[in-house]
């Protein structure tokens, strides 16, 4: 709930009240947040496709390296292998969050650019796949963004507590790794 409040700019009291006006504001800001982080991920997909196209003559080894990387990311999510460089996060702590929908877009941009512990293994696997599918990177990373955003936007609209989901987060991570 506190993360939802920060991302959307809606106070905890408004979130708790769950009024129609609060739901509309939360939904609008959640979509703006989605636009922010999606633009980073789609750009990453375009770059991965371009890089894959550049190495097109190396098609013999690129899929093998990508496959090994995807397996390594799955093992990381399963907890078999821990990769410390993927478990770090870099945050910029602002005194206050930027206002309005533009603020939510900016929060989404910075979130996508700096929060690898939540997204690192899966994002890395999708980027590896995008490198092996020239021309499809933006589509793959957009689908990743939608998959990432949909539960967030639904929770934001429902204004429900995410505490119930916290109990299952380890299993969600394991299933994702599998």
GROMACS .gro file of N, CA and C in nm:
model
  534
    1UNK      N    1   0.079  -0.122   0.000
    1UNK     CA    2   0.000   0.000   0.000
    1UNK      C    3   0.083   0.129   0.000
    2UNK      N    4   0.196   0.128   0.072
    2UNK     CA    5   0.278   0.250   0.073
    2UNK      C    6   0.342   0.272  -0.064
    3UNK      N    7   0.384   0.165  -0.130
    3UNK     CA    8   0.439   0.178  -0.265
    3UNK      C    9   0.332   0.228  -0.360
    4UNK      N   10   0.213   0.174  -0.349
    4UNK     CA   11   0.101   0.217  -0.432
    4UNK      C   12   0.072   0.365  -0.409
    5UNK      N   13   0.079   0.407  -0.285
    5UNK     CA   14   0.056   0.548  -0.252
    5UNK      C   15   0.163   0.636  -0.315
    6UNK      N   16   0.288   0.593  -0.308
    6UNK     CA   17   0.396   0.673  -0.366
    6UNK      C   18   0.385   0.681  -0.518
    7UNK      N   19   0.361   0.568  -0.581
    7UNK     CA   20   0.353   0.563  -0.727
    7UNK      C   21   0.237   0.647  -0.779
    8UNK      N   22   0.124   0.640  -0.711
    8UNK     CA   23   0.005   0.708  -0.761
    8UNK      C   24  -0.011   0.850  -0.707
    9UNK      N   25   0.059   0.883  -0.598
    9UNK     CA   26   0.042   1.015  -0.539
    9UNK      C   27  -0.087   1.029  -0.460
   10UNK      N   28  -0.152   0.918  -0.432
   10UNK     CA   29  -0.276   0.918  -0.355
   10UNK      C   30  -0.240   0.882  -0.211
   11UNK      N   31  -0.291   0.957  -0.116
   11UNK     CA   32  -0.255   0.935   0.025
   11UNK      C   33  -0.307   0.800   0.074
   12UNK      N   34  -0.246   0.753   0.183
   12UNK     CA   35  -0.289   0.627   0.243
   12UNK      C   36  -0.434   0.636   0.292
   13UNK      N   37  -0.473   0.752   0.340
   13UNK     CA   38  -0.613   0.769   0.384
   13UNK      C   39  -0.709   0.753   0.267
   14UNK      N   40  -0.674   0.814   0.153
   14UNK     CA   41  -0.759   0.801   0.034
   14UNK      C   42  -0.763   0.656  -0.016
   15UNK      N   43  -0.647   0.589  -0.010
   15UNK     CA   44  -0.643   0.449  -0.050
   15UNK      C   45  -0.735   0.365   0.039
   16UNK      N   46  -0.727   0.391   0.169
   16UNK     CA   47  -0.809   0.315   0.265
   16UNK      C   48  -0.958   0.342   0.244
   17UNK      N   49  -0.992   0.467   0.211
   17UNK     CA   50  -1.133   0.502   0.191
   17UNK      C   51  -1.191   0.429   0.072
   18UNK      N   52  -1.113   0.413  -0.033
   18UNK     CA   53  -1.157   0.337  -0.150
   18UNK      C   54  -1.274   0.400  -0.224
   19UNK      N   55  -1.284   0.531  -0.221
   19UNK     CA   56  -1.394   0.597  -0.290
   19UNK      C   57  -1.378   0.586  -0.441
   20UNK      N   58  -1.484   0.615  -0.513
   20UNK     CA   59  -1.479   0.609  -0.660
   20UNK      C   60  -1.377   0.710  -0.714
   21UNK      N   61  -1.372   0.828  -0.655
   21UNK     CA   62  -1.277   0.931  -0.699
   21UNK      C   63  -1.134   0.884  -0.675
   22UNK      N   64  -1.110   0.822  -0.561
   22UNK     CA   65  -0.976   0.771  -0.531
   22UNK      C   66  -0.938   0.660  -0.628
   23UNK      N   67  -1.034   0.572  -0.656
   23UNK     CA   68  -1.007   0.464  -0.752
   23UNK      C   69  -0.971   0.519  -0.889
   24UNK      N   70  -1.043   0.619  -0.934
   24UNK     CA   71  -1.015   0.680  -1.064
   24UNK      C   72  -0.877   0.743  -1.067
   25UNK      N   73  -0.841   0.815  -0.961
   25UNK     CA   74  -0.708   0.876  -0.954
   25UNK      C   75  -0.600   0.769  -0.952
   26UNK      N   76  -0.620   0.665  -0.871
   26UNK     CA   77  -0.521   0.558  -0.862
   26UNK      C   78  -0.505   0.488  -0.996
   27UNK      N   79  -0.616   0.462  -1.063
   27UNK     CA   80  -0.610   0.395  -1.192
   27UNK      C   81  -0.536   0.482  -1.294
   28UNK      N   82  -0.569   0.610  -1.299
   28UNK     CA   83  -0.501   0.701  -1.392
   28UNK      C   84  -0.351   0.710  -1.366
   29UNK      N   85  -0.314   0.722  -1.239
   29UNK     CA   86  -0.172   0.730  -1.206
   29UNK      C   87  -0.101   0.597  -1.229
   30UNK      N   88  -0.170   0.486  -1.208
   30UNK     CA   89  -0.111   0.355  -1.236
   30UNK      C   90  -0.082   0.338  -1.384
   31UNK      N   91  -0.173   0.387  -1.467
   31UNK     CA   92  -0.153   0.380  -1.612
   31UNK      C   93  -0.036   0.471  -1.653
   32UNK      N   94  -0.026   0.588  -1.590
   32UNK     CA   95   0.087   0.678  -1.619
   32UNK      C   96   0.219   0.612  -1.577
   33UNK      N   97   0.219   0.544  -1.464
   33UNK     CA   98   0.337   0.469  -1.417
   33UNK      C   99   0.372   0.361  -1.519
   34UNK      N  100   0.272   0.289  -1.568
   34UNK     CA  101   0.291   0.187  -1.670
   34UNK      C  102   0.354   0.246  -1.796
   35UNK      N  103   0.307   0.361  -1.840
   35UNK     CA  104   0.363   0.427  -1.958
   35UNK      C  105   0.510   0.458  -1.935
   36UNK      N  106   0.544   0.504  -1.814
   36UNK     CA  107   0.683   0.536  -1.783
   36UNK      C  108   0.774   0.416  -1.790
   37UNK      N  109   0.740   0.309  -1.718
   37UNK     CA  110   0.833   0.196  -1.721
   37UNK      C  111   0.827   0.119  -1.851
   38UNK      N  112   0.712   0.119  -1.918
   38UNK     CA  113   0.703   0.051  -2.047
   38UNK      C  114   0.791   0.116  -2.153
   39UNK      N  115   0.801   0.248  -2.149
   39UNK     CA  116   0.885   0.315  -2.248
   39UNK      C  117   1.031   0.274  -2.234
   40UNK      N  118   1.076   0.253  -2.111
   40UNK     CA  119   1.214   0.205  -2.089
   40UNK      C  120   1.227   0.062  -2.141
   41UNK      N  121   1.133  -0.025  -2.106
   41UNK     CA  122   1.143  -0.165  -2.146
   41UNK      C  123   1.129  -0.184  -2.297
   42UNK      N  124   1.039  -0.110  -2.360
   42UNK     CA  125   1.024  -0.121  -2.506
   42UNK      C  126   1.151  -0.071  -2.574
   43UNK      N  127   1.209   0.036  -2.522
   43UNK     CA  128   1.337   0.085  -2.577
   43UNK      C  129   1.446  -0.021  -2.561
   44UNK      N  130   1.446  -0.088  -2.448
   44UNK     CA  131   1.542  -0.197  -2.425
   44UNK      C  132   1.519  -0.309  -2.525
   45UNK      N  133   1.394  -0.340  -2.554
   45UNK     CA  134   1.363  -0.443  -2.653
   45UNK      C  135   1.410  -0.405  -2.792
   46UNK      N  136   1.392  -0.278  -2.828
   46UNK     CA  137   1.441  -0.230  -2.957
   46UNK      C  138   1.593  -0.242  -2.965
   47UNK      N  139   1.660  -0.204  -2.857
   47UNK     CA  140   1.806  -0.212  -2.854
   47UNK      C  141   1.853  -0.357  -2.861
   48UNK      N  142   1.785  -0.447  -2.789
   48UNK     CA  143   1.823  -0.589  -2.793
   48UNK      C  144   1.804  -0.647  -2.932
   49UNK      N  145   1.693  -0.610  -2.998
   49UNK     CA  146   1.671  -0.658  -3.135
   49UNK      C  147   1.778  -0.606  -3.229
   50UNK      N  148   1.813  -0.479  -3.214
   50UNK     CA  149   1.917  -0.421  -3.298
   50UNK      C  150   2.050  -0.490  -3.275
   51UNK      N  151   2.082  -0.518  -3.149
   51UNK     CA  152   2.207  -0.587  -3.117
   51UNK      C  153   2.205  -0.729  -3.173
   52UNK      N  154   2.089  -0.796  -3.161
   52UNK     CA  155   2.076  -0.930  -3.218
   52UNK      C  156   2.091  -0.930  -3.368
   53UNK      N  157   2.036  -0.828  -3.433
   53UNK     CA  158   2.051  -0.816  -3.579
   53UNK      C  159   2.196  -0.794  -3.617
   54UNK      N  160   2.266  -0.716  -3.535
   54UNK     CA  161   2.407  -0.689  -3.560
   54UNK      C  162   2.489  -0.818  -3.555
   55UNK      N  163   2.452  -0.907  -3.463
   55UNK     CA  164   2.523  -1.034  -3.448
   55UNK      C  165   2.457  -1.146  -3.526
   56UNK      N  166   2.374  -1.112  -3.625
   56UNK     CA  167   2.299  -1.212  -3.699
   56UNK      C  168   2.389  -1.319  -3.760
   57UNK      N  169   2.509  -1.280  -3.801
   57UNK     CA  170   2.601  -1.379  -3.860
   57UNK      C  171   2.649  -1.480  -3.755
   58UNK      N  172   2.630  -1.449  -3.629
   58UNK     CA  173   2.673  -1.538  -3.520
   58UNK      C  174   2.556  -1.621  -3.469
   59UNK      N  175   2.457  -1.647  -3.553
   59UNK     CA  176   2.336  -1.716  -3.510
   59UNK      C  177   2.364  -1.855  -3.452
   60UNK      N  178   2.480  -1.912  -3.480
   60UNK     CA  179   2.510  -2.044  -3.426
   60UNK      C  180   2.530  -2.042  -3.276
   61UNK      N  181   2.599  -1.941  -3.225
   61UNK     CA  182   2.630  -1.938  -3.082
   61UNK      C  183   2.540  -1.846  -3.002
   62UNK      N  184   2.478  -1.747  -3.064
   62UNK     CA  185   2.395  -1.651  -2.989
   62UNK      C  186   2.275  -1.719  -2.921
   63UNK      N  187   2.201  -1.807  -2.988
   63UNK     CA  188   2.090  -1.875  -2.920
   63UNK      C  189   2.137  -1.963  -2.804
   64UNK      N  190   2.255  -2.024  -2.818
   64UNK     CA  191   2.308  -2.109  -2.710
   64UNK      C  192   2.341  -2.023  -2.588
   65UNK      N  193   2.408  -1.910  -2.610
   65UNK     CA  194   2.442  -1.820  -2.499
   65UNK      C  195   2.313  -1.766  -2.436
   66UNK      N  196   2.217  -1.728  -2.520
   66UNK     CA  197   2.088  -1.680  -2.468
   66UNK      C  198   2.016  -1.787  -2.388
   67UNK      N  199   2.017  -1.910  -2.435
   67UNK     CA  200   1.953  -2.021  -2.363
   67UNK      C  201   2.018  -2.047  -2.229
   68UNK      N  202   2.150  -2.046  -2.226
   68UNK     CA  203   2.222  -2.064  -2.099
   68UNK      C  204   2.185  -1.953  -2.002
   69UNK      N  205   2.177  -1.830  -2.054
   69UNK     CA  206   2.142  -1.715  -1.970
   69UNK      C  207   2.000  -1.730  -1.914
   70UNK      N  208   1.906  -1.774  -1.997
   70UNK     CA  209   1.768  -1.792  -1.952
   70UNK      C  210   1.761  -1.901  -1.844
   71UNK      N  211   1.834  -2.010  -1.862
   71UNK     CA  212   1.838  -2.116  -1.761
   71UNK      C  213   1.896  -2.064  -1.631
   72UNK      N  214   2.003  -1.985  -1.639
   72UNK     CA  215   2.066  -1.927  -1.522
   72UNK      C  216   1.968  -1.835  -1.447
   73UNK      N  217   1.890  -1.757  -1.522
   73UNK     CA  218   1.791  -1.669  -1.459
   73UNK      C  219   1.681  -1.752  -1.391
   74UNK      N  220   1.639  -1.861  -1.454
   74UNK     CA  221   1.540  -1.950  -1.392
   74UNK      C  222   1.592  -2.012  -1.264
   75UNK      N  223   1.718  -2.056  -1.266
   75UNK     CA  224   1.779  -2.112  -1.146
   75UNK      C  225   1.790  -2.007  -1.036
   76UNK      N  226   1.813  -1.883  -1.075
   76UNK     CA  227   1.818  -1.774  -0.977
   76UNK      C  228   1.682  -1.755  -0.911
   77UNK      N  229   1.575  -1.756  -0.990
   77UNK     CA  230   1.441  -1.741  -0.933
   77UNK      C  231   1.403  -1.860  -0.846
   78UNK      N  232   1.451  -1.978  -0.882
   78UNK     CA  233   1.424  -2.098  -0.802
   78UNK      C  234   1.501  -2.100  -0.671
   79UNK      N  235   1.601  -2.013  -0.660
   79UNK     CA  236   1.683  -2.009  -0.539
   79UNK      C  237   1.800  -2.104  -0.541
   80UNK      N  238   1.823  -2.170  -0.653
   80UNK     CA  239   1.935  -2.264  -0.666
   80UNK      C  240   2.066  -2.188  -0.677
   81UNK      N  241   2.064  -2.079  -0.751
   81UNK     CA  242   2.181  -1.995  -0.772
   81UNK      C  243   2.144  -1.853  -0.733
   82UNK      N  244   2.227  -1.788  -0.655
   82UNK     CA  245   2.203  -1.647  -0.623
   82UNK      C  246   2.309  -1.563  -0.692
   83UNK      N  247   2.263  -1.465  -0.766
   83UNK     CA  248   2.352  -1.376  -0.840
   83UNK      C  249   2.346  -1.239  -0.773
   84UNK      N  250   2.446  -1.207  -0.689
   84UNK     CA  251   2.440  -1.083  -0.610
   84UNK      C  252   2.422  -0.957  -0.694
   85UNK      N  253   2.478  -0.953  -0.815
   85UNK     CA  254   2.465  -0.832  -0.897
   85UNK      C  255   2.321  -0.807  -0.938
   86UNK      N  256   2.236  -0.912  -0.937
   86UNK     CA  257   2.095  -0.893  -0.969
   86UNK      C  258   2.011  -0.860  -0.846
   87UNK      N  259   2.068  -0.872  -0.729
   87UNK     CA  260   1.993  -0.850  -0.607
   87UNK      C  261   2.017  -0.711  -0.548
   88UNK      N  262   2.091  -0.629  -0.617
   88UNK     CA  263   2.115  -0.492  -0.570
   88UNK      C  264   2.011  -0.399  -0.630
   89UNK      N  265   1.984  -0.295  -0.559
   89UNK     CA  266   1.898  -0.192  -0.615
   89UNK      C  267   1.961  -0.056  -0.588
   90UNK      N  268   1.934   0.033  -0.676
   90UNK     CA  269   1.981   0.171  -0.662
   90UNK      C  270   1.858   0.259  -0.658
   91UNK      N  271   1.849   0.338  -0.554
   91UNK     CA  272   1.734   0.427  -0.541
   91UNK      C  273   1.782   0.570  -0.526
   92UNK      N  274   1.704   0.656  -0.582
   92UNK     CA  275   1.724   0.798  -0.558
   92UNK      C  276   1.610   0.840  -0.467
   93UNK      N  277   1.644   0.884  -0.349
   93UNK     CA  278   1.540   0.925  -0.254
   93UNK      C  279   1.513   1.073  -0.271
   94UNK      N  280   1.394   1.103  -0.315
   94UNK     CA  281   1.353   1.240  -0.333
   94UNK      C  282   1.280   1.289  -0.209
   95UNK      N  283   1.295   1.417  -0.181
   95UNK     CA  284   1.223   1.474  -0.067
   95UNK      C  285   1.072   1.465  -0.090
   96UNK      N  286   1.031   1.481  -0.212
   96UNK     CA  287   0.889   1.466  -0.245
   96UNK      C  288   0.877   1.408  -0.385
   97UNK      N  289   0.767   1.344  -0.408
   97UNK     CA  290   0.738   1.282  -0.536
   97UNK      C  291   0.691   1.390  -0.633
   98UNK      N  292   0.733   1.383  -0.760
   98UNK     CA  293   0.681   1.480  -0.857
   98UNK      C  294   0.530   1.472  -0.866
   99UNK      N  295   0.465   1.585  -0.882
   99UNK     CA  296   0.318   1.592  -0.882
   99UNK      C  297   0.257   1.552  -1.016
  100UNK      N  298   0.132   1.514  -1.011
  100UNK     CA  299   0.052   1.491  -1.130
  100UNK      C  300   0.086   1.362  -1.203
  101UNK      N  301   0.021   1.349  -1.319
  101UNK     CA  302   0.042   1.229  -1.401
  101UNK      C  303   0.183   1.223  -1.456
  102UNK      N  304   0.241   1.338  -1.487
  102UNK     CA  305   0.379   1.340  -1.533
  102UNK      C  306   0.472   1.286  -1.424
  103UNK      N  307   0.441   1.316  -1.299
  103UNK     CA  308   0.518   1.261  -1.188
  103UNK      C  309   0.512   1.110  -1.185
  104UNK      N  310   0.393   1.053  -1.211
  104UNK     CA  311   0.379   0.907  -1.214
  104UNK      C  312   0.457   0.846  -1.330
  105UNK      N  313   0.458   0.916  -1.445
  105UNK     CA  314   0.539   0.869  -1.558
  105UNK      C  315   0.686   0.870  -1.520
  106UNK      N  316   0.733   0.977  -1.455
  106UNK     CA  317   0.873   0.987  -1.414
  106UNK      C  318   0.910   0.880  -1.312
  107UNK      N  319   0.819   0.851  -1.220
  107UNK     CA  320   0.843   0.743  -1.124
  107UNK      C  321   0.855   0.610  -1.198
  108UNK      N  322   0.771   0.588  -1.298
  108UNK     CA  323   0.780   0.466  -1.379
  108UNK      C  324   0.912   0.455  -1.453
  109UNK      N  325   0.957   0.567  -1.510
  109UNK     CA  326   1.086   0.569  -1.580
  109UNK      C  327   1.200   0.532  -1.486
  110UNK      N  328   1.203   0.594  -1.369
  110UNK     CA  329   1.313   0.566  -1.275
  110UNK      C  330   1.302   0.426  -1.218
  111UNK      N  331   1.181   0.378  -1.198
  111UNK     CA  332   1.161   0.242  -1.149
  111UNK      C  333   1.220   0.141  -1.247
  112UNK      N  334   1.186   0.157  -1.374
  112UNK     CA  335   1.234   0.064  -1.477
  112UNK      C  336   1.384   0.071  -1.491
  113UNK      N  337   1.440   0.188  -1.475
  113UNK     CA  338   1.584   0.205  -1.495
  113UNK      C  339   1.666   0.153  -1.377
  114UNK      N  340   1.605   0.138  -1.259
  114UNK     CA  341   1.689   0.106  -1.145
  114UNK      C  342   1.651  -0.006  -1.053
  115UNK      N  343   1.545  -0.078  -1.076
  115UNK     CA  344   1.505  -0.177  -0.977
  115UNK      C  345   1.518  -0.318  -1.031
  116UNK      N  346   1.638  -0.373  -1.025
  116UNK     CA  347   1.661  -0.507  -1.080
  116UNK      C  348   1.623  -0.623  -0.990
  117UNK      N  349   1.623  -0.613  -0.856
  117UNK     CA  350   1.589  -0.733  -0.779
  117UNK      C  351   1.452  -0.789  -0.810
  118UNK      N  352   1.357  -0.701  -0.839
  118UNK     CA  353   1.221  -0.750  -0.871
  118UNK      C  354   1.211  -0.802  -1.013
  119UNK      N  355   1.283  -0.739  -1.104
  119UNK     CA  356   1.262  -0.770  -1.244
  119UNK      C  357   1.382  -0.831  -1.314
  120UNK      N  358   1.498  -0.828  -1.251
  120UNK     CA  359   1.623  -0.867  -1.315
  120UNK      C  360   1.625  -1.001  -1.384
  121UNK      N  361   1.597  -1.111  -1.314
  121UNK     CA  362   1.606  -1.242  -1.380
  121UNK      C  363   1.510  -1.259  -1.495
  122UNK      N  364   1.385  -1.221  -1.478
  122UNK     CA  365   1.287  -1.239  -1.585
  122UNK      C  366   1.315  -1.141  -1.699
  123UNK      N  367   1.345  -1.017  -1.664
  123UNK     CA  368   1.376  -0.918  -1.767
  123UNK      C  369   1.499  -0.961  -1.847
  124UNK      N  370   1.600  -1.013  -1.779
  124UNK     CA  371   1.719  -1.060  -1.849
  124UNK      C  372   1.688  -1.172  -1.947
  125UNK      N  373   1.600  -1.263  -1.905
  125UNK     CA  374   1.561  -1.373  -1.994
  125UNK      C  375   1.485  -1.321  -2.116
  126UNK      N  376   1.396  -1.225  -2.096
  126UNK     CA  377   1.319  -1.171  -2.208
  126UNK      C  378   1.411  -1.093  -2.302
  127UNK      N  379   1.506  -1.019  -2.248
  127UNK     CA  380   1.602  -0.946  -2.332
  127UNK      C  381   1.686  -1.045  -2.413
  128UNK      N  382   1.729  -1.154  -2.350
  128UNK     CA  383   1.806  -1.256  -2.423
  128UNK      C  384   1.722  -1.314  -2.536
  129UNK      N  385   1.596  -1.337  -2.511
  129UNK     CA  386   1.506  -1.386  -2.616
  129UNK      C  387   1.491  -1.282  -2.727
  130UNK      N  388   1.479  -1.155  -2.688
  130UNK     CA  389   1.464  -1.047  -2.787
  130UNK      C  390   1.587  -1.037  -2.877
  131UNK      N  391   1.705  -1.064  -2.822
  131UNK     CA  392   1.826  -1.059  -2.902
  131UNK      C  393   1.826  -1.167  -3.010
  132UNK      N  394   1.759  -1.276  -2.981
  132UNK     CA  395   1.754  -1.387  -3.075
  132UNK      C  396   1.635  -1.378  -3.170
  133UNK      N  397   1.556  -1.273  -3.159
  133UNK     CA  398   1.438  -1.255  -3.244
  133UNK      C  399   1.439  -1.113  -3.301
  134UNK      N  400   1.532  -1.087  -3.391
  134UNK     CA  401   1.542  -0.951  -3.447
  134UNK      C  402   1.407  -0.901  -3.499
  135UNK      N  403   1.377  -0.778  -3.465
  135UNK     CA  404   1.251  -0.718  -3.508
  135UNK      C  405   1.135  -0.741  -3.413
  136UNK      N  406   1.152  -0.831  -3.316
  136UNK     CA  407   1.042  -0.861  -3.225
  136UNK      C  408   1.069  -0.814  -3.083
  137UNK      N  409   1.184  -0.753  -3.059
  137UNK     CA  410   1.222  -0.712  -2.924
  137UNK      C  411   1.123  -0.617  -2.859
  138UNK      N  412   1.078  -0.516  -2.934
  138UNK     CA  413   0.983  -0.419  -2.877
  138UNK      C  414   0.852  -0.487  -2.840
  139UNK      N  415   0.807  -0.580  -2.923
  139UNK     CA  416   0.682  -0.652  -2.896
  139UNK      C  417   0.698  -0.739  -2.771
  140UNK      N  418   0.810  -0.811  -2.762
  140UNK     CA  419   0.834  -0.897  -2.645
  140UNK      C  420   0.840  -0.814  -2.517
  141UNK      N  421   0.911  -0.703  -2.520
  141UNK     CA  422   0.924  -0.621  -2.400
  141UNK      C  423   0.796  -0.546  -2.368
  142UNK      N  424   0.715  -0.515  -2.468
  142UNK     CA  425   0.584  -0.456  -2.441
  142UNK      C  426   0.495  -0.560  -2.371
  143UNK      N  427   0.499  -0.684  -2.420
  143UNK     CA  428   0.422  -0.791  -2.356
  143UNK      C  429   0.469  -0.812  -2.211
  144UNK      N  430   0.600  -0.804  -2.190
  144UNK     CA  431   0.655  -0.813  -2.054
  144UNK      C  432   0.599  -0.700  -1.968
  145UNK      N  433   0.597  -0.578  -2.022
  145UNK     CA  434   0.545  -0.463  -1.949
  145UNK      C  435   0.399  -0.480  -1.912
  146UNK      N  436   0.320  -0.529  -2.007
  146UNK     CA  437   0.178  -0.551  -1.980
  146UNK      C  438   0.162  -0.657  -1.871
  147UNK      N  439   0.238  -0.765  -1.883
  147UNK     CA  440   0.232  -0.870  -1.781
  147UNK      C  441   0.274  -0.821  -1.644
  148UNK      N  442   0.368  -0.729  -1.641
  148UNK     CA  443   0.413  -0.671  -1.515
  148UNK      C  444   0.309  -0.574  -1.462
  149UNK      N  445   0.248  -0.496  -1.550
  149UNK     CA  446   0.157  -0.390  -1.509
  149UNK      C  447   0.018  -0.438  -1.475
  150UNK      N  448  -0.030  -0.540  -1.543
  150UNK     CA  449  -0.169  -0.581  -1.525
  150UNK      C  450  -0.204  -0.611  -1.379
  151UNK      N  451  -0.129  -0.695  -1.310
  151UNK     CA  452  -0.163  -0.718  -1.169
  151UNK      C  453  -0.153  -0.590  -1.085
  152UNK      N  454  -0.054  -0.508  -1.114
  152UNK     CA  455  -0.037  -0.383  -1.040
  152UNK      C  456  -0.157  -0.292  -1.061
  153UNK      N  457  -0.200  -0.275  -1.184
  153UNK     CA  458  -0.313  -0.188  -1.215
  153UNK      C  459  -0.441  -0.245  -1.154
  154UNK      N  460  -0.459  -0.376  -1.160
  154UNK     CA  461  -0.578  -0.437  -1.099
  154UNK      C  462  -0.580  -0.417  -0.948
  155UNK      N  463  -0.464  -0.436  -0.884
  155UNK     CA  464  -0.456  -0.411  -0.740
  155UNK      C  465  -0.479  -0.264  -0.709
  156UNK      N  466  -0.424  -0.178  -0.793
  156UNK     CA  467  -0.442  -0.034  -0.771
  156UNK      C  468  -0.589   0.002  -0.780
  157UNK      N  469  -0.658  -0.052  -0.876
  157UNK     CA  470  -0.799  -0.020  -0.893
  157UNK      C  471  -0.882  -0.079  -0.779
  158UNK      N  472  -0.848  -0.201  -0.739
  158UNK     CA  473  -0.922  -0.265  -0.631
  158UNK      C  474  -0.890  -0.202  -0.496
  159UNK      N  475  -0.779  -0.131  -0.491
  159UNK     CA  476  -0.734  -0.069  -0.366
  159UNK      C  477  -0.727  -0.171  -0.253
  160UNK      N  478  -0.696  -0.295  -0.289
  160UNK     CA  479  -0.688  -0.399  -0.188
  160UNK      C  480  -0.550  -0.402  -0.125
  161UNK      N  481  -0.543  -0.466  -0.013
  161UNK     CA  482  -0.415  -0.481   0.055
  161UNK      C  483  -0.332  -0.588  -0.015
  162UNK      N  484  -0.206  -0.560  -0.031
  162UNK     CA  485  -0.117  -0.658  -0.093
  162UNK      C  486  -0.056  -0.751   0.011
  163UNK      N  487  -0.092  -0.734   0.137
  163UNK     CA  488  -0.037  -0.821   0.242
  163UNK      C  489  -0.073  -0.968   0.219
  164UNK      N  490  -0.192  -0.993   0.170
  164UNK     CA  491  -0.233  -1.131   0.146
  164UNK      C  492  -0.145  -1.194   0.039
  165UNK      N  493  -0.103  -1.115  -0.059
  165UNK     CA  494  -0.017  -1.168  -0.164
  165UNK      C  495   0.125  -1.192  -0.115
  166UNK      N  496   0.169  -1.119  -0.014
  166UNK     CA  497   0.306  -1.133   0.036
  166UNK      C  498   0.333  -1.276   0.084
  167UNK      N  499   0.232  -1.341   0.138
  167UNK     CA  500   0.250  -1.479   0.184
  167UNK      C  501   0.293  -1.572   0.073
  168UNK      N  502   0.247  -1.542  -0.048
  168UNK     CA  503   0.270  -1.631  -0.161
  168UNK      C  504   0.383  -1.584  -0.253
  169UNK      N  505   0.450  -1.476  -0.218
  169UNK     CA  506   0.550  -1.419  -0.308
  169UNK      C  507   0.665  -1.516  -0.336
  170UNK      N  508   0.706  -1.593  -0.237
  170UNK     CA  509   0.814  -1.690  -0.258
  170UNK      C  510   0.771  -1.794  -0.361
  171UNK      N  511   0.646  -1.840  -0.352
  171UNK     CA  512   0.599  -1.942  -0.446
  171UNK      C  513   0.579  -1.883  -0.585
  172UNK      N  514   0.535  -1.759  -0.592
  172UNK     CA  515   0.522  -1.694  -0.722
  172UNK      C  516   0.660  -1.685  -0.787
  173UNK      N  517   0.762  -1.650  -0.708
  173UNK     CA  518   0.898  -1.643  -0.760
  173UNK      C  519   0.946  -1.780  -0.809
  174UNK      N  520   0.918  -1.884  -0.732
  174UNK     CA  521   0.961  -2.019  -0.769
  174UNK      C  522   0.891  -2.068  -0.897
  175UNK      N  523   0.761  -2.044  -0.905
  175UNK     CA  524   0.687  -2.086  -1.025
  175UNK      C  525   0.740  -2.009  -1.147
  176UNK      N  526   0.765  -1.880  -1.129
  176UNK     CA  527   0.822  -1.800  -1.238
  176UNK      C  528   0.958  -1.853  -1.280
  177UNK      N  529   1.039  -1.893  -1.183
  177UNK     CA  530   1.170  -1.950  -1.214
  177UNK      C  531   1.158  -2.081  -1.291
  178UNK      N  532   1.062  -2.163  -1.249
  178UNK     CA  533   1.039  -2.290  -1.320
  178UNK      C  534   0.994  -2.268  -1.461
   0.00000   0.00000   0.00000
